[in-house]
Short mmCIF file of C-alpha atoms and ligand atoms in Angstrom, two decimals:
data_model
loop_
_atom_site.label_atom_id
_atom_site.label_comp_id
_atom_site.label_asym_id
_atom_site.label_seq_id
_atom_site.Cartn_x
_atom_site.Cartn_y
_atom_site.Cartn_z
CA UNK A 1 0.00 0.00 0.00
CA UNK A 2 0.75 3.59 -0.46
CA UNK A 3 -0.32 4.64 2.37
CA UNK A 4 -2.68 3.15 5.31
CA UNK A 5 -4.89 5.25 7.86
CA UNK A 6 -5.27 3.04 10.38
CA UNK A 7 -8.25 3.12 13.35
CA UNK A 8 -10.54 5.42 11.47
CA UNK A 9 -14.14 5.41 11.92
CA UNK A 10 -15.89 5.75 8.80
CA UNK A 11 -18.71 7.42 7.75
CA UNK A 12 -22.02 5.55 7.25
CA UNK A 13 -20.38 2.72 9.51
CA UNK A 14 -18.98 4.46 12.43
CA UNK A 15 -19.79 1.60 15.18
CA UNK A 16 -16.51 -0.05 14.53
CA UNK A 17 -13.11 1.10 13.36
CA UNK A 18 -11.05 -0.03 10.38
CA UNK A 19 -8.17 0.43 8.38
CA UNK A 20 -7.97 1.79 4.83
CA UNK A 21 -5.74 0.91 2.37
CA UNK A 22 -4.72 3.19 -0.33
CA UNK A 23 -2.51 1.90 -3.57
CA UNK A 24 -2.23 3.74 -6.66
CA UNK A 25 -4.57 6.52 -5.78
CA UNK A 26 -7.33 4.81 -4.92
CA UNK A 27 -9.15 3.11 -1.92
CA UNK A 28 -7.46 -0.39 -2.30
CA UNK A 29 -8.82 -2.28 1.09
CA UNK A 30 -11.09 -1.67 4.22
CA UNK A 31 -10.82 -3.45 6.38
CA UNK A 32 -10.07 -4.28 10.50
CA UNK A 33 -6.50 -4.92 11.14
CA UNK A 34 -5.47 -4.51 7.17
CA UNK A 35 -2.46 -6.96 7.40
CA UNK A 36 -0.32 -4.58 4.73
CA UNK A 37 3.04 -2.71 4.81
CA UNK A 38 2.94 1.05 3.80
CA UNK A 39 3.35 4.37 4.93
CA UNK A 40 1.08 4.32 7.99
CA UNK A 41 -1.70 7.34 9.53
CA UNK A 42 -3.04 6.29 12.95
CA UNK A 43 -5.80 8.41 13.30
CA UNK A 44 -7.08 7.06 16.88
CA UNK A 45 -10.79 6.34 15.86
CA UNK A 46 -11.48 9.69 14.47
CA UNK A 47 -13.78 10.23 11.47
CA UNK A 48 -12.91 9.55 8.22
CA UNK A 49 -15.24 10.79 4.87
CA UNK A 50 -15.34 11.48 1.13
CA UNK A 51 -13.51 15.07 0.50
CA UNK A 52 -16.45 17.94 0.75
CA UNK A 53 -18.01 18.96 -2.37
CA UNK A 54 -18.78 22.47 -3.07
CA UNK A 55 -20.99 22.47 -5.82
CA UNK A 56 -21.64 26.97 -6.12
CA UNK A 57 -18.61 29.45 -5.09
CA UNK A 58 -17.53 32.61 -6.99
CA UNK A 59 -14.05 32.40 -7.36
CA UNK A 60 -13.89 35.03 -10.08
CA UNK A 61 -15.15 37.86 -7.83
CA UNK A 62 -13.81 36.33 -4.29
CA UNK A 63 -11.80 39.19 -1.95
CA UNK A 64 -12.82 42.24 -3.25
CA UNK A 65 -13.93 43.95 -0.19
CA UNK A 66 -10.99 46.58 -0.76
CA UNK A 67 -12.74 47.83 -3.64
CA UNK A 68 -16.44 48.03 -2.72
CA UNK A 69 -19.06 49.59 -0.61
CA UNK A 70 -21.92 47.46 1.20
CA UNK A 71 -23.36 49.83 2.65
CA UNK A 72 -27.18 49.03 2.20
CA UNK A 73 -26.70 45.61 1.43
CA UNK A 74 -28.73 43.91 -0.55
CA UNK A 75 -28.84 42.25 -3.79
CA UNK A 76 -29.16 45.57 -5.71
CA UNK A 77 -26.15 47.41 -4.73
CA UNK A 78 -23.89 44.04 -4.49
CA UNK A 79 -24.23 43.49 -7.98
CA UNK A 80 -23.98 47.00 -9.16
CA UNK A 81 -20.53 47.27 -7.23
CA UNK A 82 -19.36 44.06 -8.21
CA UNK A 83 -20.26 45.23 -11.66
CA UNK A 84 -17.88 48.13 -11.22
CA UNK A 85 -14.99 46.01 -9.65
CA UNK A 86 -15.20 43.78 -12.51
CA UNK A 87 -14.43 46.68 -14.98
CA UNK A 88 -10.98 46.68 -13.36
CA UNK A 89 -10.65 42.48 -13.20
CA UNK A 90 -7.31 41.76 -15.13
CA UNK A 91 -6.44 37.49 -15.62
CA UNK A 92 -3.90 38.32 -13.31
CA UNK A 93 -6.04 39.92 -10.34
CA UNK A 94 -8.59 37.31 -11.38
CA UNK A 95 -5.95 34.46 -10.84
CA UNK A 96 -4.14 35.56 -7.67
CA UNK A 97 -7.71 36.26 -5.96
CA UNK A 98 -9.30 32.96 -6.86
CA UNK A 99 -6.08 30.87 -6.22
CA UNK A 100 -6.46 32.55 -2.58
CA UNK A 101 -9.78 31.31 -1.76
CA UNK A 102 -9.23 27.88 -3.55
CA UNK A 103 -6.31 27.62 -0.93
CA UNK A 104 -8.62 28.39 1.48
CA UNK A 105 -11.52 25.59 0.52
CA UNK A 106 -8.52 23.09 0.14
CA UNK A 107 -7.32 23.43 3.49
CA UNK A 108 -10.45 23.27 4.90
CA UNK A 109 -11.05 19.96 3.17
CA UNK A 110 -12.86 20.56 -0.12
CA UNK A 111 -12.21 18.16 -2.63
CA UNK A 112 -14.68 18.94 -5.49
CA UNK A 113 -15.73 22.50 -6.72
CA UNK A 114 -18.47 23.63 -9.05
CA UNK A 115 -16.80 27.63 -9.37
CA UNK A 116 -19.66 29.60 -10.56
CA UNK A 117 -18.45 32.36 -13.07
CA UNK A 118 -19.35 35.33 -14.87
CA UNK A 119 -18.82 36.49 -18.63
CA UNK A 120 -20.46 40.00 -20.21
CA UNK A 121 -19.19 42.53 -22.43
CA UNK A 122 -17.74 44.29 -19.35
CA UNK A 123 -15.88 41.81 -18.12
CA UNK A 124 -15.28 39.67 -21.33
CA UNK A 125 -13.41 36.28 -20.66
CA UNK A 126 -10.92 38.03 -18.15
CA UNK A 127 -12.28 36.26 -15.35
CA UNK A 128 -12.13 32.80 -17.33
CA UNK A 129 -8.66 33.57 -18.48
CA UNK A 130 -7.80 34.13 -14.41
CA UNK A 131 -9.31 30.95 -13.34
CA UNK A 132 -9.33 28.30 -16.27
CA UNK A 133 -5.40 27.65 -15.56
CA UNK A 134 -6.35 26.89 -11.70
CA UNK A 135 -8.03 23.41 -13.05
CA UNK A 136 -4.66 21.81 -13.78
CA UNK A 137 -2.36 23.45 -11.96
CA UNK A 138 -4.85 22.31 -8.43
CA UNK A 139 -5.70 19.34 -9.83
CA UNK A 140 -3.25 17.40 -7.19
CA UNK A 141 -6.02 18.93 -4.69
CA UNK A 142 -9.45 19.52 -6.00
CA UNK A 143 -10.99 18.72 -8.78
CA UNK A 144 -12.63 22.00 -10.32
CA UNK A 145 -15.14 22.79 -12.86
CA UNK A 146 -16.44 25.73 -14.30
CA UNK A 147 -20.00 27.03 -14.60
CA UNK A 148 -20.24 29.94 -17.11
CA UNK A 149 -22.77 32.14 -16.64
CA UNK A 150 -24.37 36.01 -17.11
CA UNK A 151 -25.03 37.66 -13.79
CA UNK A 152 -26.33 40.73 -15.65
CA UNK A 153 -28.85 39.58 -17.81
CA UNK A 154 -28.66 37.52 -21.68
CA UNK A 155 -31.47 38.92 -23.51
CA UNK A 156 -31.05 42.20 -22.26
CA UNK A 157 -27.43 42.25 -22.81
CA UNK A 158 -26.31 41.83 -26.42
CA UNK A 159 -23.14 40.38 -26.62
CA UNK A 160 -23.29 38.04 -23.44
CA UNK A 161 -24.56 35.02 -25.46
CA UNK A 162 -21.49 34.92 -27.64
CA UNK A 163 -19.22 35.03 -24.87
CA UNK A 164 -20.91 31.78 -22.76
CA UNK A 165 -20.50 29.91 -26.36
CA UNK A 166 -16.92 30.90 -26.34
CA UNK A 167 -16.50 30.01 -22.67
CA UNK A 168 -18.05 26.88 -23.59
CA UNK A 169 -15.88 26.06 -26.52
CA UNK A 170 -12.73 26.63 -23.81
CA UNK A 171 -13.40 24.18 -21.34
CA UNK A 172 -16.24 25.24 -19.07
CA UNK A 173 -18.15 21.80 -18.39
CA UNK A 174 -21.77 23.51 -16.68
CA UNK A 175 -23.88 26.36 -17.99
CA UNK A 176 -25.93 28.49 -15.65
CA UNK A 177 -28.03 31.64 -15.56
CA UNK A 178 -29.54 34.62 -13.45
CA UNK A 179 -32.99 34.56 -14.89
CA UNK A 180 -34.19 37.26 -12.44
CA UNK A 181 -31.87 40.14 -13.61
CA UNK A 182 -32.80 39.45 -17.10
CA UNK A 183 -35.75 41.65 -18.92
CA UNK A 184 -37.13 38.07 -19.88
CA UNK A 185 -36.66 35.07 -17.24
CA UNK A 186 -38.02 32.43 -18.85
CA UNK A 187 -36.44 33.64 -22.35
CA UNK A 188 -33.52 33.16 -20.42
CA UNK A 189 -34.54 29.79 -18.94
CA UNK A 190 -35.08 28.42 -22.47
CA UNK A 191 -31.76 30.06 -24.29
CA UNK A 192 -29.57 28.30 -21.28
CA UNK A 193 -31.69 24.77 -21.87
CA UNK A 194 -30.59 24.91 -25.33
CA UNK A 195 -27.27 25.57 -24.72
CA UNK A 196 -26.76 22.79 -22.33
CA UNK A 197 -28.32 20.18 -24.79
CA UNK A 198 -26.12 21.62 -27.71
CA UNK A 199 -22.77 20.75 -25.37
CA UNK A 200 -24.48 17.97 -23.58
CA UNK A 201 -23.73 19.48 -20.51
CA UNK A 202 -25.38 20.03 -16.94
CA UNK A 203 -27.41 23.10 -16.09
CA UNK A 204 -26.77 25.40 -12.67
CA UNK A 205 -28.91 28.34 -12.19
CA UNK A 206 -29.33 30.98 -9.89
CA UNK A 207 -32.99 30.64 -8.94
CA UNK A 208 -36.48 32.76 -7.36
CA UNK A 209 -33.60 35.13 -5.46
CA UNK A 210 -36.10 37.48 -3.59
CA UNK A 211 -37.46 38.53 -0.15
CA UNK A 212 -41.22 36.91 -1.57
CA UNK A 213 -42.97 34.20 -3.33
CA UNK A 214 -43.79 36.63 -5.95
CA UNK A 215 -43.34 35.44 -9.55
CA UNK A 216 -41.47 32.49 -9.13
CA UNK A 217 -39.46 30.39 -12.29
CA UNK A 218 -39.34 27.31 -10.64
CA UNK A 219 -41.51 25.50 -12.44
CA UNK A 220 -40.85 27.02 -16.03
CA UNK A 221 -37.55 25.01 -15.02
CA UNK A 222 -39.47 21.85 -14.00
CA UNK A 223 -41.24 22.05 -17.65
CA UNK A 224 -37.94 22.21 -19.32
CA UNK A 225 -36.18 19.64 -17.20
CA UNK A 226 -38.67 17.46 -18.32
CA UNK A 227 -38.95 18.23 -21.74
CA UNK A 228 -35.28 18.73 -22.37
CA UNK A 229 -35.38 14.93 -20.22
CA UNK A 230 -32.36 16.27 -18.25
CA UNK A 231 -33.87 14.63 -14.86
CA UNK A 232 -31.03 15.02 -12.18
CA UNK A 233 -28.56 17.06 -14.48
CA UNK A 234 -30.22 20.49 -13.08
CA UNK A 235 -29.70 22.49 -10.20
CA UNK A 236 -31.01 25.37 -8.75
CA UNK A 237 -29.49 28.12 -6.04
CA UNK A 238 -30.81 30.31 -3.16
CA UNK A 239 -34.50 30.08 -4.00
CA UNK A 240 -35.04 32.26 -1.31
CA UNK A 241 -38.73 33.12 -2.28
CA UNK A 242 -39.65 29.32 -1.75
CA UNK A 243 -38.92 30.63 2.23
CA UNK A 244 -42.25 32.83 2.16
CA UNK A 245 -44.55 30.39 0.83
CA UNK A 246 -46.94 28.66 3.17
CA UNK A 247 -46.65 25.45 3.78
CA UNK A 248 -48.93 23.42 1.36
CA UNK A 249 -47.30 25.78 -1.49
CA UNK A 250 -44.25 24.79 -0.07
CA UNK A 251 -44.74 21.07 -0.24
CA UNK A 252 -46.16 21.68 -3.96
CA UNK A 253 -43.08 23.07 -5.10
CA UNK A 254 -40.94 20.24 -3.28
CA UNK A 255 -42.86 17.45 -5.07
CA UNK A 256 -43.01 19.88 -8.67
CA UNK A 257 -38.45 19.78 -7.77
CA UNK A 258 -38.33 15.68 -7.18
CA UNK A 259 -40.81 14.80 -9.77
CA UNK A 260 -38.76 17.01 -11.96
CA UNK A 261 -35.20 15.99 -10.83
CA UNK A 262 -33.98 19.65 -10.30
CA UNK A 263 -31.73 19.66 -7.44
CA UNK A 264 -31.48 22.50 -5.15
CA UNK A 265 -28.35 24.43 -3.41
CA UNK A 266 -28.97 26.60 -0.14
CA UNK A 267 -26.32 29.65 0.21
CA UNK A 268 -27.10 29.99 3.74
CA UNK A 269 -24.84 32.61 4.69
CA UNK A 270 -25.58 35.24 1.51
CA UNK A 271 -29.10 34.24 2.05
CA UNK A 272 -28.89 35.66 5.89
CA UNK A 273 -26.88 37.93 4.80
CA UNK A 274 -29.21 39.74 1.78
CA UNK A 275 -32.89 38.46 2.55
CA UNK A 276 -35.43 40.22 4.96
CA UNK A 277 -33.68 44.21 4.31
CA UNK A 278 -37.14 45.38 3.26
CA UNK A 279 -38.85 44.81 6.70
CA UNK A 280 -38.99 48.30 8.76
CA UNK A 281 -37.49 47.79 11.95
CA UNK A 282 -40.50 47.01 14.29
CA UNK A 283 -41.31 43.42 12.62
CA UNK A 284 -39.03 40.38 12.62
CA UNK A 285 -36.85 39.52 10.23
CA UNK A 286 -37.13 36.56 8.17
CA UNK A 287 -34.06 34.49 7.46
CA UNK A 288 -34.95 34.00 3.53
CA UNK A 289 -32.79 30.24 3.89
CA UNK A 290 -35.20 27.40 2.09
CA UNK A 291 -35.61 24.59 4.85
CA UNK A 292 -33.69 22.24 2.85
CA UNK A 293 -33.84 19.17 5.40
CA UNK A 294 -37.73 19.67 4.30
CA UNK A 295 -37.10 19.29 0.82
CA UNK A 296 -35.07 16.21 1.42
CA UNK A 297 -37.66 14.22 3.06
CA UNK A 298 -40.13 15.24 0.16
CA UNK A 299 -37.33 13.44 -2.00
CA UNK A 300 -35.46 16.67 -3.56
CA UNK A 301 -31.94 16.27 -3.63
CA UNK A 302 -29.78 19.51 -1.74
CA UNK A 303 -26.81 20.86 -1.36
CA UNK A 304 -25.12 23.05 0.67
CA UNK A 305 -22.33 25.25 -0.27
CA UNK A 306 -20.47 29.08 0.14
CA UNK A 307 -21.43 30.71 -3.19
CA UNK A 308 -19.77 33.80 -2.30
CA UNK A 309 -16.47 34.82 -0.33
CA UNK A 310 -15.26 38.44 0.90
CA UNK A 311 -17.33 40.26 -1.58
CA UNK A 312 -20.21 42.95 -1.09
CA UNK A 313 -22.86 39.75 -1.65
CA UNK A 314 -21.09 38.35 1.45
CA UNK A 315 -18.48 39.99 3.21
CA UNK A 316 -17.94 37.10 5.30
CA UNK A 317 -16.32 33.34 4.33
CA UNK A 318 -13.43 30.91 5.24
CA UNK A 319 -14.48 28.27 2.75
CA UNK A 320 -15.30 26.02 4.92
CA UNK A 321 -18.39 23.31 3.94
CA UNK A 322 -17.95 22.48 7.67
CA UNK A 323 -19.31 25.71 8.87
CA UNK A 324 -21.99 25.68 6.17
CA UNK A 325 -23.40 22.51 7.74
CA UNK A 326 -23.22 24.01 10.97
CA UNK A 327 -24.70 27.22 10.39
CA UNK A 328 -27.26 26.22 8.02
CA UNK A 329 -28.54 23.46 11.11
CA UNK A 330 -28.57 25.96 13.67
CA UNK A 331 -30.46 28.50 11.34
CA UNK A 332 -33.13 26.27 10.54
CA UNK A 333 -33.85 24.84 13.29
CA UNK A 334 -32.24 21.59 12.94
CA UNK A 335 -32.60 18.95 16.01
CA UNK A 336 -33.27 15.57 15.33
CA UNK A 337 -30.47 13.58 15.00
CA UNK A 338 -31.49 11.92 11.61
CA UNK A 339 -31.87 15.73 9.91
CA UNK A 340 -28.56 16.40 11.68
CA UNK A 341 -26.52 13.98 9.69
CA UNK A 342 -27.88 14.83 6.44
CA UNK A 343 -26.65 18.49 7.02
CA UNK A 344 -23.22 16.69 6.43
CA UNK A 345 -24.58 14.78 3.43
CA UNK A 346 -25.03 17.56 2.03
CA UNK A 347 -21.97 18.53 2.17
CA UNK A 348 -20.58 15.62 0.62
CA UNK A 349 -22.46 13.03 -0.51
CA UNK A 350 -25.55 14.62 -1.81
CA UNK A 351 -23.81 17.18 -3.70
CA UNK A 352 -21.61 14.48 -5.32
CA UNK A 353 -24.99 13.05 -6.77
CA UNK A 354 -25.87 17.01 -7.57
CA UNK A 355 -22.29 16.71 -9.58
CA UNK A 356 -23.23 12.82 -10.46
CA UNK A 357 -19.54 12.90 -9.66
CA UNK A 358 -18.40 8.67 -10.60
CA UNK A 359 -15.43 8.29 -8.68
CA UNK A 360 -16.08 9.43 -5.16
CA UNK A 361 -17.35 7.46 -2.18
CA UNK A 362 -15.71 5.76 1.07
CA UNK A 363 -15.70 2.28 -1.13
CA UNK A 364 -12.92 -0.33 -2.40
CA UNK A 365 -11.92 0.91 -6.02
CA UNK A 366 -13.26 5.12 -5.38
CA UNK A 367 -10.20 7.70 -5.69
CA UNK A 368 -9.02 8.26 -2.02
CA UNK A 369 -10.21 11.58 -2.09
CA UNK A 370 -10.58 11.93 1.75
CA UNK A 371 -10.98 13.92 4.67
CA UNK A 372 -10.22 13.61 8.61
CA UNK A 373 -12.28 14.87 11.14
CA UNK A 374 -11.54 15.17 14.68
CA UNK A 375 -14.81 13.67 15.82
CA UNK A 376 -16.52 10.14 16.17
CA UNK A 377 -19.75 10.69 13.70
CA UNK A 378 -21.18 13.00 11.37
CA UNK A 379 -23.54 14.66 13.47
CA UNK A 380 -21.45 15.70 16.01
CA UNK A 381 -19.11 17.01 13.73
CA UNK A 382 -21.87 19.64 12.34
CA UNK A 383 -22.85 20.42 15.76
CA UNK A 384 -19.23 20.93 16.91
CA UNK A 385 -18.07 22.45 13.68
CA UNK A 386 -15.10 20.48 14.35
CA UNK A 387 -11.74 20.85 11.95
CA UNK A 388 -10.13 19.26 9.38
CA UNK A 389 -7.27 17.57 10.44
CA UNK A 390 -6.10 15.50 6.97
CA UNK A 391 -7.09 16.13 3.85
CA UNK A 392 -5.87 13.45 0.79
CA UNK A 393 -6.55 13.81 -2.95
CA UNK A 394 -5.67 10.13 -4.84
CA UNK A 395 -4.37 9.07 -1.56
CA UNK A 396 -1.79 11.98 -1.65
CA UNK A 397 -1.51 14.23 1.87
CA UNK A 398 -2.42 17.46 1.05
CA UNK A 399 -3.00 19.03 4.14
CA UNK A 400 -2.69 18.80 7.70
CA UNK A 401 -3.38 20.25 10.68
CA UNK A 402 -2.52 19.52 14.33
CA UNK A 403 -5.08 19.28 17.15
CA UNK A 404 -5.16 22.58 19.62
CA UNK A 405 -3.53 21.76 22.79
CA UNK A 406 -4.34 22.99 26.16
CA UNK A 407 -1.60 23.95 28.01
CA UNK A 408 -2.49 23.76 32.02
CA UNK A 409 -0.18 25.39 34.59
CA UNK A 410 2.13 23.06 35.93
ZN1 ZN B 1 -24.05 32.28 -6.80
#
């Protein structure tokens, strides 16, 4: 073997520990007491799982607080100053921004990354340029794709649709959208269905983003799922309106989403960050984070995930999928054990089926794309937001991190 981590208790069968055996990049032997020579991990019975999947982060316009105002902060003014920052992107500033916060997710023991990116006649393909050469040169880390997209409108914005067929033809493997900046949503809708068919390639949008229920595209996307037959190769983000229906509505639109196959991803700290600015001071606010943990049990698959870092759509962010779990539980309200431990699925294992990722998994013959946790099971680790202490990509060590220690006076 390559390398052994011995005494680890794995997720999905944490009652007794085992030792995994990793040859060639891959996950060669589980087993208890692996009788095999090879570099050797003892990781003392903490918790081992699949690398986290991010499946919706903005690397292109990540740590840009130096150059913006968020001063009302809402959805308005954070895309009308990251509109002006991106009149200044160059590939370089592009590159050494997103390498940053790629860092960032890799240390904290992301794996897998959908980057979400944006292309208009402002920006052109400098942002592309900036992150496109990230792919290879991290690929001893992360696997990374890119979803091209127009965050200011297609219809409305002559121009745009040339550059996503460009960004297509250089490597960009997902197509998304922003239906609700565009003059016409559904136009939109369709013009990003037929793309994806053209390429044969998934769909990622940026969905119903608003403080109501008012006017909402999700099921113009159910129709074309279904017609375009592209059941589980579409996903939709925020969603935010589906937080102000009532309930029946709300268990409509969860059947409409599993019937459908459209996957949804929950950006739980913009959400909190953007939603609920309209109500005057003397009412509550409401959170404007979809109960996702509700969706799952009506059979909708969900992720969870960062979308953006440092920037004035959220000026917050440390990459971590760890801390998404976490916050996104406490948020909403999540108790029961059972709803607990899907917080973490959705962190790994149910955005992996968002990606339909093929080689990833805690199983004989899956890439060794793990992490460590220091924790014995998945639900504590969401409720203790407790850090990554290994990280391996094809079996390789690429990070580490030592446990705090408490020093007590003598
Ligand atoms: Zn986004």
């Amino acid at each position: 073997m390559d390398l052994i981590l011995r005494n680890a208790c794995r997720l999905g069968a944490e009652h007794g520990l085992a030792d995994i055996g990793i040859a060639d990049g891959k996950i060669a032997a589980i087993e208890p007491r692996l009788a095999a020579e090879g570099a050797t991990i003892d990781l003392g019975g903490r918790l081992v799982s699949p690398g986290f999947v991010e499946t919706h982060i903005h690397l292109d316009k990540s740590c840009i607080l130096d150059r913006v105002k968020s001063e009302k902060g809402d959805l308005e003014e954070a895309i009308g100053e990251a509109a002006k920052a991106k009149a200044g992107f160059t590939p370089e500033d592009v590159h050494a921004r997103a390498t940053r916060t790629l860092e960032k997710a890799i240390l904290q023991g992301t794996t897998h990354m959908r980057t979400h990116l944006e292309v208009d006649p402002g920006v052109g393909l400098r942002s592309l340029e900036g992150v496109l050469p990230l792919i290879k040169d991290y690929a001893w880390a992360i696997d990374l794709q890119i979803c091209v997209f127009p965050q200011e409108g297609l219809l409305n914005n002559p121009g745009t649709d040339e550059l996503i067929v460009e960004a297509l033809d250089r490597g960009c493997r997902v197509v998304g959208g922003a239906p609700y900046v565009d003059s016409n949503p559904p136009g939109q809708i369709d013009r990003v269905f037929e793309l994806a068919r053209e390429y044969d390639i998934d769909v990622d949008l940026h969905l119903d983003f608003g403080p109501t229920a008012d006017g909402m595209d999700l099921d113009h996307v159910c129709r074309r799922t279904e017609e375009y037959q592209y059941g589980g190769r579409v996903a939709i983000g925020h969603v935010t309106k589906a937080a102000s229906l009532s309930m029946p509505a709300f268990e409509a639109a969860a059947k409409r989403l599993a019937e459908a196959g459209v996957a949804l991803t929950v950006l739980p700290s913009t959400d909190l960050y953007l939603m609920g600015r309209h109500h005057t001071p003397d009412h509550n606010v409401t959170r404007g984070v979809v109960p996702a943990h509700k969706l799952l049990h009506h059979g909708v698959n969900c992720s969870l995930s960062s979308n953006n870092i440092l920037n004035p759509f959220t000026p917050f962010g440390d990459c971590s999928q760890m801390r998404m779990a976490n916050l996104y539980a406490n948020i909403c309200q999540v108790g029961k054990q059972a709803d607990m431990r899907e917080c973490f699925n959705m962190v790994t294992q149910r955005p992996e089926r968002l990606m339909r990722l093929t080689d990833y998994g805690l199983a004989v013959g899956k890439s060794a794309d793990l992490v460590v946790l220091d924790s014995t099971s998945p639900e504590m680790a969401v409720a203790e937001l407790t850090p990554v202490l290994y990280a391996f990509k094809r079996g390789r060590k690429t990070v580490s991190r030592q446990s705090a220690i408490l020093h007590r006076p003598q």
